[in-house]
PDB file of C-alpha atoms in Angstrom:
ATOM      1  CA  UNK A   1     -36.079  11.407   8.680  1.00 60.00           C
ATOM      2  CA  UNK A   2     -36.029  14.631  10.623  1.00 85.00           C
ATOM      3  CA  UNK A   3     -37.226  17.704   8.824  1.00 94.00           C
ATOM      4  CA  UNK A   4     -36.163  21.315   9.140  1.00 97.00           C
ATOM      5  CA  UNK A   5     -36.551  22.587  12.691  1.00 97.00           C
ATOM      6  CA  UNK A   6     -36.770  26.172  13.885  1.00 98.00           C
ATOM      7  CA  UNK A   7     -36.655  27.753  17.296  1.00 97.00           C
ATOM      8  CA  UNK A   8     -38.297  29.373  19.045  1.00 98.00           C
ATOM      9  CA  UNK A   9     -41.727  28.648  17.580  1.00 97.00           C
ATOM     10  CA  UNK A  10     -43.013  31.938  18.949  1.00 97.00           C
ATOM     11  CA  UNK A  11     -41.175  35.057  20.062  1.00 98.00           C
ATOM     12  CA  UNK A  12     -42.645  38.213  21.558  1.00 98.00           C
ATOM     13  CA  UNK A  13     -40.238  41.098  21.962  1.00 98.00           C
ATOM     14  CA  UNK A  14     -40.357  44.782  22.713  1.00 98.00           C
ATOM     15  CA  UNK A  15     -39.609  47.354  20.059  1.00 98.00           C
ATOM     16  CA  UNK A  16     -35.916  48.144  20.006  1.00 98.00           C
ATOM     17  CA  UNK A  17     -34.719  44.774  21.325  1.00 98.00           C
ATOM     18  CA  UNK A  18     -32.542  42.364  19.344  1.00 98.00           C
ATOM     19  CA  UNK A  19     -33.763  38.851  18.504  1.00 98.00           C
ATOM     20  CA  UNK A  20     -32.097  35.684  17.231  1.00 98.00           C
ATOM     21  CA  UNK A  21     -33.957  33.027  15.289  1.00 98.00           C
ATOM     22  CA  UNK A  22     -32.450  29.588  14.776  1.00 98.00           C
ATOM     23  CA  UNK A  23     -32.757  27.089  11.933  1.00 98.00           C
ATOM     24  CA  UNK A  24     -31.562  23.466  11.887  1.00 97.00           C
ATOM     25  CA  UNK A  25     -31.675  22.199   8.289  1.00 97.00           C
ATOM     26  CA  UNK A  26     -32.145  18.638   7.121  1.00 96.00           C
ATOM     27  CA  UNK A  27     -28.869  16.763   7.580  1.00 94.00           C
ATOM     28  CA  UNK A  28     -26.753  16.843   4.442  1.00 91.00           C
ATOM     29  CA  UNK A  29     -28.591  19.752   2.808  1.00 93.00           C
ATOM     30  CA  UNK A  30     -25.985  22.243   1.632  1.00 91.00           C
ATOM     31  CA  UNK A  31     -28.335  25.075   0.659  1.00 91.00           C
ATOM     32  CA  UNK A  32     -30.294  27.045   3.250  1.00 94.00           C
ATOM     33  CA  UNK A  33     -32.806  29.857   2.752  1.00 94.00           C
ATOM     34  CA  UNK A  34     -34.617  32.342   4.969  1.00 96.00           C
ATOM     35  CA  UNK A  35     -38.013  33.801   4.065  1.00 96.00           C
ATOM     36  CA  UNK A  36     -40.498  36.102   5.770  1.00 97.00           C
ATOM     37  CA  UNK A  37     -44.271  35.754   5.576  1.00 96.00           C
ATOM     38  CA  UNK A  38     -46.291  38.770   6.667  1.00 93.00           C
ATOM     39  CA  UNK A  39     -50.050  38.828   7.100  1.00 84.00           C
ATOM     40  CA  UNK A  40     -51.680  39.204   3.724  1.00 75.00           C
ATOM     41  CA  UNK A  41     -48.365  39.045   1.906  1.00 80.00           C
ATOM     42  CA  UNK A  42     -46.641  36.269   0.060  1.00 83.00           C
ATOM     43  CA  UNK A  43     -43.433  34.674   1.200  1.00 93.00           C
ATOM     44  CA  UNK A  44     -40.561  37.114   0.791  1.00 93.00           C
ATOM     45  CA  UNK A  45     -37.021  35.806   0.162  1.00 92.00           C
ATOM     46  CA  UNK A  46     -34.414  37.167   2.576  1.00 93.00           C
ATOM     47  CA  UNK A  47     -31.085  35.341   2.175  1.00 93.00           C
ATOM     48  CA  UNK A  48     -29.523  32.189   0.757  1.00 89.00           C
ATOM     49  CA  UNK A  49     -26.534  30.185   2.029  1.00 91.00           C
ATOM     50  CA  UNK A  50     -24.459  27.672   0.122  1.00 88.00           C
ATOM     51  CA  UNK A  51     -22.376  25.995   2.761  1.00 88.00           C
ATOM     52  CA  UNK A  52     -21.354  28.746   5.150  1.00 90.00           C
ATOM     53  CA  UNK A  53     -21.264  31.534   2.597  1.00 89.00           C
ATOM     54  CA  UNK A  54     -24.136  33.774   1.594  1.00 87.00           C
ATOM     55  CA  UNK A  55     -23.867  34.628  -2.112  1.00 79.00           C
ATOM     56  CA  UNK A  56     -27.304  36.196  -2.179  1.00 76.00           C
ATOM     57  CA  UNK A  57     -28.273  38.675   0.541  1.00 81.00           C
ATOM     58  CA  UNK A  58     -30.441  40.701  -1.797  1.00 78.00           C
ATOM     59  CA  UNK A  59     -33.658  40.204   0.138  1.00 88.00           C
ATOM     60  CA  UNK A  60     -32.537  41.485   3.507  1.00 93.00           C
ATOM     61  CA  UNK A  61     -34.840  44.488   4.090  1.00 92.00           C
ATOM     62  CA  UNK A  62     -32.370  46.624   6.032  1.00 94.00           C
ATOM     63  CA  UNK A  63     -28.961  46.572   7.719  1.00 95.00           C
ATOM     64  CA  UNK A  64     -30.723  45.623  10.961  1.00 97.00           C
ATOM     65  CA  UNK A  65     -31.039  42.126   9.522  1.00 97.00           C
ATOM     66  CA  UNK A  66     -28.085  39.734   9.405  1.00 96.00           C
ATOM     67  CA  UNK A  67     -27.590  36.001   9.214  1.00 96.00           C
ATOM     68  CA  UNK A  68     -24.839  33.492   9.584  1.00 96.00           C
ATOM     69  CA  UNK A  69     -24.377  29.788   9.123  1.00 95.00           C
ATOM     70  CA  UNK A  70     -21.770  27.682  10.855  1.00 91.00           C
ATOM     71  CA  UNK A  71     -20.428  24.226  10.110  1.00 90.00           C
ATOM     72  CA  UNK A  72     -22.541  24.065   6.988  1.00 86.00           C
ATOM     73  CA  UNK A  73     -25.490  23.369   9.234  1.00 93.00           C
ATOM     74  CA  UNK A  74     -27.223  25.591  11.779  1.00 96.00           C
ATOM     75  CA  UNK A  75     -28.152  29.129  10.761  1.00 97.00           C
ATOM     76  CA  UNK A  76     -29.111  32.121  12.862  1.00 98.00           C
ATOM     77  CA  UNK A  77     -31.089  35.128  11.645  1.00 98.00           C
ATOM     78  CA  UNK A  78     -30.547  38.194  13.811  1.00 98.00           C
ATOM     79  CA  UNK A  79     -32.752  41.266  13.817  1.00 98.00           C
ATOM     80  CA  UNK A  80     -31.355  44.247  15.675  1.00 98.00           C
ATOM     81  CA  UNK A  81     -33.416  47.073  17.137  1.00 98.00           C
ATOM     82  CA  UNK A  82     -36.689  45.386  16.177  1.00 98.00           C
ATOM     83  CA  UNK A  83     -39.533  47.461  14.771  1.00 97.00           C
ATOM     84  CA  UNK A  84     -43.245  46.672  14.672  1.00 96.00           C
ATOM     85  CA  UNK A  85     -43.055  46.142  10.915  1.00 95.00           C
ATOM     86  CA  UNK A  86     -40.693  43.214  11.585  1.00 97.00           C
ATOM     87  CA  UNK A  87     -43.624  41.228  13.004  1.00 97.00           C
ATOM     88  CA  UNK A  88     -44.073  38.220  10.735  1.00 97.00           C
ATOM     89  CA  UNK A  89     -43.486  34.496  10.458  1.00 97.00           C
ATOM     90  CA  UNK A  90     -39.855  33.760   9.611  1.00 98.00           C
ATOM     91  CA  UNK A  91     -39.433  30.545   7.646  1.00 98.00           C
ATOM     92  CA  UNK A  92     -36.284  28.591   6.967  1.00 97.00           C
ATOM     93  CA  UNK A  93     -35.877  26.075   4.141  1.00 96.00           C
ATOM     94  CA  UNK A  94     -33.102  23.731   3.119  1.00 95.00           C
ATOM     95  CA  UNK A  95     -32.323  21.956  -0.124  1.00 92.00           C
ATOM     96  CA  UNK A  96     -30.010  19.128  -1.165  1.00 89.00           C
ATOM     97  CA  UNK A  97     -29.729  20.294  -4.754  1.00 81.00           C
ATOM     98  CA  UNK A  98     -30.816  23.916  -4.949  1.00 75.00           C
ATOM     99  CA  UNK A  99     -34.121  22.902  -6.529  1.00 82.00           C
ATOM    100  CA  UNK A 100     -36.782  21.652  -4.130  1.00 88.00           C
ATOM    101  CA  UNK A 101     -36.783  23.561  -0.874  1.00 92.00           C
ATOM    102  CA  UNK A 102     -38.130  21.943   2.291  1.00 95.00           C
ATOM    103  CA  UNK A 103     -39.524  24.319   4.851  1.00 97.00           C
ATOM    104  CA  UNK A 104     -39.530  24.329   8.616  1.00 97.00           C
ATOM    105  CA  UNK A 105     -42.563  25.253  10.729  1.00 97.00           C
ATOM    106  CA  UNK A 106     -41.474  28.861  11.141  1.00 97.00           C
ATOM    107  CA  UNK A 107     -40.929  31.293  14.003  1.00 98.00           C
ATOM    108  CA  UNK A 108     -43.773  33.716  14.662  1.00 97.00           C
ATOM    109  CA  UNK A 109     -42.227  37.033  15.733  1.00 98.00           C
ATOM    110  CA  UNK A 110     -44.378  39.671  17.405  1.00 97.00           C
ATOM    111  CA  UNK A 111     -42.870  43.062  18.164  1.00 97.00           C
ATOM    112  CA  UNK A 112     -44.875  45.058  20.709  1.00 97.00           C
TER     113      UNK A 112
ATOM    114  CA  UNK B   1     -38.296  41.561 -11.796  1.00 83.00           C
ATOM    115  CA  UNK B   2     -39.781  38.079 -11.385  1.00 88.00           C
ATOM    116  CA  UNK B   3     -43.524  38.063 -10.637  1.00 92.00           C
ATOM    117  CA  UNK B   4     -46.087  35.423  -9.724  1.00 96.00           C
ATOM    118  CA  UNK B   5     -49.847  36.012  -9.676  1.00 97.00           C
ATOM    119  CA  UNK B   6     -52.242  33.394  -8.386  1.00 97.00           C
ATOM    120  CA  UNK B   7     -55.976  33.230  -8.953  1.00 97.00           C
ATOM    121  CA  UNK B   8     -58.479  33.013  -7.523  1.00 98.00           C
ATOM    122  CA  UNK B   9     -57.464  34.343  -4.099  1.00 96.00           C
ATOM    123  CA  UNK B  10     -60.008  32.057  -2.475  1.00 97.00           C
ATOM    124  CA  UNK B  11     -62.100  29.150  -3.710  1.00 98.00           C
ATOM    125  CA  UNK B  12     -64.849  27.235  -1.979  1.00 98.00           C
ATOM    126  CA  UNK B  13     -65.861  23.876  -3.480  1.00 97.00           C
ATOM    127  CA  UNK B  14     -68.156  21.059  -2.533  1.00 97.00           C
ATOM    128  CA  UNK B  15     -66.543  17.693  -1.873  1.00 97.00           C
ATOM    129  CA  UNK B  16     -66.085  15.946  -5.211  1.00 97.00           C
ATOM    130  CA  UNK B  17     -66.306  19.167  -7.248  1.00 97.00           C
ATOM    131  CA  UNK B  18     -63.203  19.374  -9.461  1.00 98.00           C
ATOM    132  CA  UNK B  19     -61.537  22.701 -10.282  1.00 98.00           C
ATOM    133  CA  UNK B  20     -58.263  24.352 -11.238  1.00 98.00           C
ATOM    134  CA  UNK B  21     -56.015  26.944  -9.616  1.00 98.00           C
ATOM    135  CA  UNK B  22     -54.022  29.316 -11.825  1.00 98.00           C
ATOM    136  CA  UNK B  23     -50.484  30.628 -11.468  1.00 98.00           C
ATOM    137  CA  UNK B  24     -49.295  33.224 -13.987  1.00 98.00           C
ATOM    138  CA  UNK B  25     -45.624  34.122 -13.963  1.00 97.00           C
ATOM    139  CA  UNK B  26     -42.938  36.264 -15.512  1.00 94.00           C
ATOM    140  CA  UNK B  27     -39.355  35.279 -14.861  1.00 88.00           C
ATOM    141  CA  UNK B  28     -35.961  36.018 -16.352  1.00 83.00           C
ATOM    142  CA  UNK B  29     -35.177  32.458 -17.367  1.00 85.00           C
ATOM    143  CA  UNK B  30     -37.245  29.798 -15.618  1.00 89.00           C
ATOM    144  CA  UNK B  31     -35.207  27.243 -13.707  1.00 88.00           C
ATOM    145  CA  UNK B  32     -38.224  25.681 -12.014  1.00 92.00           C
ATOM    146  CA  UNK B  33     -41.823  26.289 -11.000  1.00 95.00           C
ATOM    147  CA  UNK B  34     -42.902  24.918  -7.656  1.00 96.00           C
ATOM    148  CA  UNK B  35     -46.229  24.160  -6.001  1.00 98.00           C
ATOM    149  CA  UNK B  36     -46.543  24.028  -2.238  1.00 98.00           C
ATOM    150  CA  UNK B  37     -49.392  23.386   0.159  1.00 98.00           C
ATOM    151  CA  UNK B  38     -49.585  25.359   3.403  1.00 97.00           C
ATOM    152  CA  UNK B  39     -51.832  24.496   6.326  1.00 97.00           C
ATOM    153  CA  UNK B  40     -52.585  27.133   8.992  1.00 93.00           C
ATOM    154  CA  UNK B  41     -49.698  27.641  11.405  1.00 91.00           C
ATOM    155  CA  UNK B  42     -47.332  25.420   9.431  1.00 95.00           C
ATOM    156  CA  UNK B  43     -44.566  25.829   6.904  1.00 96.00           C
ATOM    157  CA  UNK B  44     -45.181  25.155   3.215  1.00 97.00           C
ATOM    158  CA  UNK B  45     -45.148  21.496   2.180  1.00 96.00           C
ATOM    159  CA  UNK B  46     -43.502  20.701  -1.154  1.00 95.00           C
ATOM    160  CA  UNK B  47     -45.804  19.212  -3.802  1.00 97.00           C
ATOM    161  CA  UNK B  48     -44.319  19.492  -7.317  1.00 94.00           C
ATOM    162  CA  UNK B  49     -41.501  20.908  -9.409  1.00 94.00           C
ATOM    163  CA  UNK B  50     -42.050  21.613 -13.109  1.00 96.00           C
ATOM    164  CA  UNK B  51     -39.089  22.498 -15.303  1.00 92.00           C
ATOM    165  CA  UNK B  52     -40.326  23.037 -18.866  1.00 93.00           C
ATOM    166  CA  UNK B  53     -43.459  23.872 -20.829  1.00 95.00           C
ATOM    167  CA  UNK B  54     -45.619  20.850 -21.499  1.00 96.00           C
ATOM    168  CA  UNK B  55     -44.538  19.034 -18.376  1.00 97.00           C
ATOM    169  CA  UNK B  56     -47.184  17.481 -16.114  1.00 97.00           C
ATOM    170  CA  UNK B  57     -46.943  15.856 -12.691  1.00 97.00           C
ATOM    171  CA  UNK B  58     -49.542  14.064 -10.594  1.00 97.00           C
ATOM    172  CA  UNK B  59     -49.956  13.158  -6.969  1.00 95.00           C
ATOM    173  CA  UNK B  60     -53.165  11.611  -5.702  1.00 95.00           C
ATOM    174  CA  UNK B  61     -55.975  14.054  -6.598  1.00 97.00           C
ATOM    175  CA  UNK B  62     -53.585  16.797  -7.760  1.00 98.00           C
ATOM    176  CA  UNK B  63     -52.121  17.377 -11.203  1.00 98.00           C
ATOM    177  CA  UNK B  64     -49.821  20.271 -12.082  1.00 98.00           C
ATOM    178  CA  UNK B  65     -49.231  21.492 -15.622  1.00 98.00           C
ATOM    179  CA  UNK B  66     -46.913  24.137 -17.079  1.00 97.00           C
ATOM    180  CA  UNK B  67     -46.938  26.437 -20.110  1.00 96.00           C
ATOM    181  CA  UNK B  68     -44.531  29.247 -20.971  1.00 93.00           C
ATOM    182  CA  UNK B  69     -46.675  31.778 -19.123  1.00 95.00           C
ATOM    183  CA  UNK B  70     -48.691  29.913 -16.508  1.00 97.00           C
ATOM    184  CA  UNK B  71     -49.193  26.794 -14.464  1.00 98.00           C
ATOM    185  CA  UNK B  72     -52.378  25.103 -13.356  1.00 98.00           C
ATOM    186  CA  UNK B  73     -53.015  22.944 -10.351  1.00 98.00           C
ATOM    187  CA  UNK B  74     -55.960  20.705 -11.133  1.00 98.00           C
ATOM    188  CA  UNK B  75     -57.824  19.170  -8.214  1.00 98.00           C
ATOM    189  CA  UNK B  76     -59.979  16.164  -9.079  1.00 98.00           C
ATOM    190  CA  UNK B  77     -62.800  15.051  -6.770  1.00 97.00           C
ATOM    191  CA  UNK B  78     -61.385  16.932  -3.786  1.00 97.00           C
ATOM    192  CA  UNK B  79     -61.923  15.905  -0.184  1.00 97.00           C
ATOM    193  CA  UNK B  80     -62.166  18.142   2.902  1.00 97.00           C
ATOM    194  CA  UNK B  81     -58.578  17.257   3.817  1.00 97.00           C
ATOM    195  CA  UNK B  82     -57.441  19.013   0.633  1.00 98.00           C
ATOM    196  CA  UNK B  83     -58.439  22.308   2.232  1.00 98.00           C
ATOM    197  CA  UNK B  84     -55.319  24.486   2.507  1.00 98.00           C
ATOM    198  CA  UNK B  85     -53.565  27.430   0.906  1.00 97.00           C
ATOM    199  CA  UNK B  86     -51.790  26.439  -2.299  1.00 98.00           C
ATOM    200  CA  UNK B  87     -48.684  28.428  -3.157  1.00 98.00           C
ATOM    201  CA  UNK B  88     -46.937  28.755  -6.495  1.00 97.00           C
ATOM    202  CA  UNK B  89     -43.314  29.890  -6.773  1.00 96.00           C
ATOM    203  CA  UNK B  90     -40.715  30.358  -9.493  1.00 93.00           C
ATOM    204  CA  UNK B  91     -36.961  30.098  -9.411  1.00 90.00           C
ATOM    205  CA  UNK B  92     -34.849  31.893 -11.970  1.00 86.00           C
ATOM    206  CA  UNK B  93     -31.458  30.894 -13.250  1.00 81.00           C
ATOM    207  CA  UNK B  94     -29.274  32.566 -10.715  1.00 66.00           C
ATOM    208  CA  UNK B  95     -26.448  34.992 -10.795  1.00 58.00           C
ATOM    209  CA  UNK B  96     -24.182  32.921  -8.599  1.00 52.00           C
ATOM    210  CA  UNK B  97     -22.018  29.857  -8.872  1.00 49.00           C
ATOM    211  CA  UNK B  98     -22.999  29.103 -12.429  1.00 49.00           C
ATOM    212  CA  UNK B  99     -26.396  27.826 -11.877  1.00 49.00           C
ATOM    213  CA  UNK B 100     -28.832  29.232  -9.582  1.00 48.00           C
ATOM    214  CA  UNK B 101     -30.503  28.865  -6.299  1.00 53.00           C
ATOM    215  CA  UNK B 102     -31.616  32.400  -5.977  1.00 70.00           C
ATOM    216  CA  UNK B 103     -34.542  32.422  -3.632  1.00 85.00           C
ATOM    217  CA  UNK B 104     -38.000  31.495  -4.777  1.00 90.00           C
ATOM    218  CA  UNK B 105     -40.473  34.186  -5.785  1.00 92.00           C
ATOM    219  CA  UNK B 106     -43.890  33.246  -4.398  1.00 95.00           C
ATOM    220  CA  UNK B 107     -47.416  34.217  -5.290  1.00 96.00           C
ATOM    221  CA  UNK B 108     -49.842  35.138  -2.534  1.00 95.00           C
ATOM    222  CA  UNK B 109     -51.599  31.793  -2.761  1.00 96.00           C
ATOM    223  CA  UNK B 110     -55.090  30.426  -3.296  1.00 97.00           C
ATOM    224  CA  UNK B 111     -57.033  29.634  -0.138  1.00 97.00           C
ATOM    225  CA  UNK B 112     -59.014  26.483  -0.947  1.00 98.00           C
ATOM    226  CA  UNK B 113     -61.921  25.263   1.167  1.00 98.00           C
ATOM    227  CA  UNK B 114     -63.590  21.926   0.443  1.00 98.00           C
ATOM    228  CA  UNK B 115     -66.956  21.573   2.100  1.00 97.00           C
ATOM    229  CA  UNK B 116     -68.283  18.091   2.986  1.00 95.00           C
TER     230      UNK B 116
END
């Protein structure tokens, strides 16, 4: 079946601009997660959704970062006023049971 | 704070040369320990979940084991296509909804190269 998809695959933006990253989870998966992977760093947890609600936003690095999920499916991660330190690969994962997480291919964000 | 340390950072083996990757962890109540494989430019690919000390799981040339402090990923007679970065992650019993699903805490990975 179809896996997790993310768009765009690559995004180059200028410092100070806002960006939106999209995640389409595996159909039927109720849990959705966003992570960030920076060069030389491990994957860093950002936010978790169960259905449309986000009980755990503890990993969001600043108030410039926000996320929403609609219809228990698609999620959007928004970064406002992007900074160079936001450059990273943003990964989305979904899970049917809040154990195994299945990852998408990621969006590579470059802030110039 | 949950922590995961993987060693070595990089490992180069000859085809057929077996070895083990280490994942040491500290977690406030282990719900699961996960192994993933990541190829360049791709998202992590799920390999195994281990839930309790003493548990073992196998898949082709890979076997994962778990103790109360660490996990090992054993690679037997590896082939060049096993070259990848192997990631270890832990999930703690969560603070929400009576059961969990806080995000995974990942190690930085072991970059494995298998030379023909």
